[in-house]
XYZ file of C-alpha atoms in Angstrom:
198
model
C 8.233 0.536 29.322
C 10.555 1.124 26.479
C 10.444 4.702 25.072
C 11.296 5.242 21.177
C 12.217 8.389 19.583
C 10.759 7.978 16.382
C 10.906 10.918 12.883
C 7.498 11.602 11.286
C 8.970 12.388 8.294
C 8.057 15.917 7.149
C 6.686 16.911 11.374
C 9.392 16.149 12.955
C 10.715 14.119 16.131
C 8.088 12.585 18.860
C 9.309 10.348 22.036
C 6.586 7.595 22.620
C 6.581 5.092 25.694
C 5.246 1.895 25.229
C 4.387 -1.763 26.563
C 7.697 -4.416 26.732
C 5.543 -6.418 24.489
C 4.874 -3.730 21.561
C 4.504 -4.224 17.976
C 4.903 -1.543 15.264
C 1.587 -1.320 14.887
C 1.234 -0.224 18.440
C 3.804 2.047 17.625
C 1.398 3.813 15.000
C -1.604 3.965 16.851
C 0.401 5.865 19.463
C 0.551 8.315 17.069
C -2.551 8.030 16.476
C -1.648 6.669 12.245
C -3.413 3.591 11.337
C -1.386 0.992 8.982
C -3.173 2.317 5.930
C -1.833 5.870 6.282
C 1.615 5.132 7.623
C 4.189 2.676 7.580
C 7.354 2.290 10.034
C 11.230 2.260 8.441
C 13.666 1.100 10.644
C 17.013 2.046 9.714
C 15.491 3.084 5.774
C 13.514 -0.728 5.861
C 10.069 -1.125 6.244
C 8.846 -3.273 9.054
C 5.726 -5.624 9.348
C 2.843 -3.624 11.704
C 3.044 -7.379 13.966
C 6.640 -7.487 14.046
C 8.302 -6.500 17.960
C 9.494 -2.886 18.339
C 13.130 -2.953 19.028
C 14.517 0.154 20.498
C 17.538 -0.020 18.655
C 18.034 1.486 15.645
C 16.881 4.749 13.284
C 12.625 4.537 13.488
C 11.000 6.726 11.508
C 7.743 7.162 10.247
C 6.074 7.985 6.287
C 2.946 9.216 5.841
C 1.294 7.545 3.287
C -1.617 8.925 2.668
C -2.347 12.449 1.821
C -4.014 14.830 4.024
C -4.059 11.607 6.898
C -6.935 10.129 7.872
C -8.461 6.752 6.936
C -11.955 7.488 6.219
C -13.528 5.125 4.077
C -11.274 2.068 4.789
C -12.334 -0.870 6.739
C -10.875 -1.844 9.361
C -11.043 -5.305 8.284
C -8.864 -4.802 5.098
C -5.034 -6.618 6.124
C -2.438 -5.849 2.975
C 0.509 -8.344 2.242
C 2.675 -9.724 -0.347
C 1.276 -12.297 -2.251
C 2.649 -15.648 -2.809
C 2.159 -18.457 -5.727
C -1.061 -19.943 -4.147
C -2.920 -16.121 -4.904
C -2.053 -16.954 -8.575
C -5.527 -17.988 -9.415
C -7.532 -15.323 -6.991
C -5.376 -12.383 -8.390
C -6.544 -12.986 -11.683
C -9.794 -13.216 -10.882
C -9.904 -10.044 -9.044
C -7.853 -8.312 -12.120
C -10.546 -9.592 -14.551
C -13.358 -8.801 -12.251
C -11.764 -5.411 -12.946
C -11.688 -5.834 -17.280
C -7.971 -5.567 -16.439
C -5.639 -6.617 -19.637
C -3.226 -8.382 -17.120
C -1.069 -11.692 -18.916
C -1.291 -14.557 -16.260
C 2.454 -15.307 -16.962
C 3.702 -12.034 -16.321
C 1.300 -11.489 -12.748
C 3.006 -15.175 -11.664
C 6.529 -13.826 -12.372
C 5.616 -10.536 -10.362
C 4.119 -12.482 -7.664
C 7.547 -14.794 -7.745
C 9.511 -11.231 -7.678
C 7.452 -9.945 -5.040
C 5.800 -7.153 -6.977
C 2.018 -8.315 -6.383
C 0.402 -6.863 -3.118
C -3.025 -8.239 -2.317
C -5.735 -7.364 0.162
C -7.537 -9.541 2.345
C -10.546 -9.491 4.760
C -10.707 -12.491 7.244
C -8.398 -14.171 4.479
C -10.205 -13.607 1.373
C -8.481 -11.704 -1.433
C -10.539 -8.686 -2.111
C -8.077 -6.103 -3.964
C -4.599 -6.884 -6.369
C -2.041 -4.126 -7.534
C 1.362 -5.219 -9.960
C 4.311 -3.496 -10.144
C 7.105 -3.211 -11.893
C 9.711 -2.167 -10.205
C 8.628 1.773 -9.656
C 5.156 1.266 -11.965
C 1.860 0.239 -10.973
C 0.802 -1.906 -13.974
C -2.732 -3.031 -12.259
C -4.937 -1.799 -9.456
C -8.267 -3.962 -8.717
C -10.637 -4.721 -6.205
C -14.034 -6.880 -6.053
C -16.756 -4.815 -6.936
C -18.876 -5.956 -3.271
C -15.707 -3.862 -1.529
C -15.090 -1.255 -3.774
C -15.840 2.377 -2.028
C -14.221 0.897 1.466
C -9.871 1.766 1.169
C -9.128 -1.644 -0.466
C -7.120 0.305 -3.350
C -5.750 3.228 -0.522
C -4.498 0.086 1.014
C -3.596 -1.649 -1.278
C -1.429 1.615 -3.148
C -0.205 2.700 0.566
C 1.726 -0.799 0.897
C 3.641 -0.244 -2.404
C 4.365 2.969 -2.002
C 5.795 2.218 1.604
C 8.056 -0.004 -0.476
C 9.566 2.297 -3.194
C 10.907 5.499 -3.292
C 8.624 6.054 -5.879
C 5.622 4.946 -7.994
C 4.751 5.535 -11.122
C 1.127 4.970 -12.770
C -0.780 5.750 -16.308
C -4.780 5.686 -15.577
C -7.993 7.356 -17.257
C -9.615 10.511 -15.841
C -12.362 8.533 -14.221
C -9.991 7.757 -11.562
C -8.281 10.872 -11.256
C -9.839 11.979 -7.572
C -8.972 8.587 -6.089
C -5.085 9.060 -7.223
C -5.001 12.945 -6.387
C -6.433 11.797 -2.324
C -3.108 9.749 -2.156
C -0.765 12.853 -3.254
C 0.206 11.614 -6.543
C 1.184 14.370 -8.936
C -1.060 14.067 -11.600
C -0.212 15.302 -15.887
C -1.122 13.999 -19.261
C -0.063 11.101 -19.715
C 0.623 11.778 -23.961
C -1.888 8.822 -25.136
C -4.792 10.257 -25.615
C -6.802 12.027 -22.413
C -4.839 8.886 -20.384
C -2.943 10.417 -17.073
C -0.053 9.641 -15.489
C 0.425 10.015 -11.489
C 3.791 10.109 -9.337
C 4.062 9.785 -5.594
C 7.563 10.120 -4.394
C 8.849 9.864 -0.785
């Protein structure tokens, strides 16, 4: 049974006893976090929750969702990087949300690992597109809105970046503030700008 010292960023170091075959998802569960609210970093690089725990290396847990908790995040939601086969489904999700996106640009972002998809039982129910640190689109299929899909997508993107920025309309301000984004006027009419930094 390995014992792992984990720095929970901003909260101190904790020691966790794990089974020999434990994964980083098990580590998060032992710390009472879900993969939707926190990410595990080993030597400052994010690791997937299904990877086996390696007792070597500097292990840190970064809380992604301000205030903690995953209320409203459906347990069936999984987030992964999009691959080339996901392009059509990603475009359908973005088009369904009436977001103006260019198919060629989305394909380029998929190729550079800048698109995350949320899936439920293998079906894509949400997508997030980045251009560097800037989130250019986040969308969820209508049936899955209000179930934490957007939260899971933004949290996954935040785990890979030092910061995220996004411009948005005032009606979605509560969503971004609940994730810890600092919000200010964007200078473009009533549009707002949010920034999330580690």
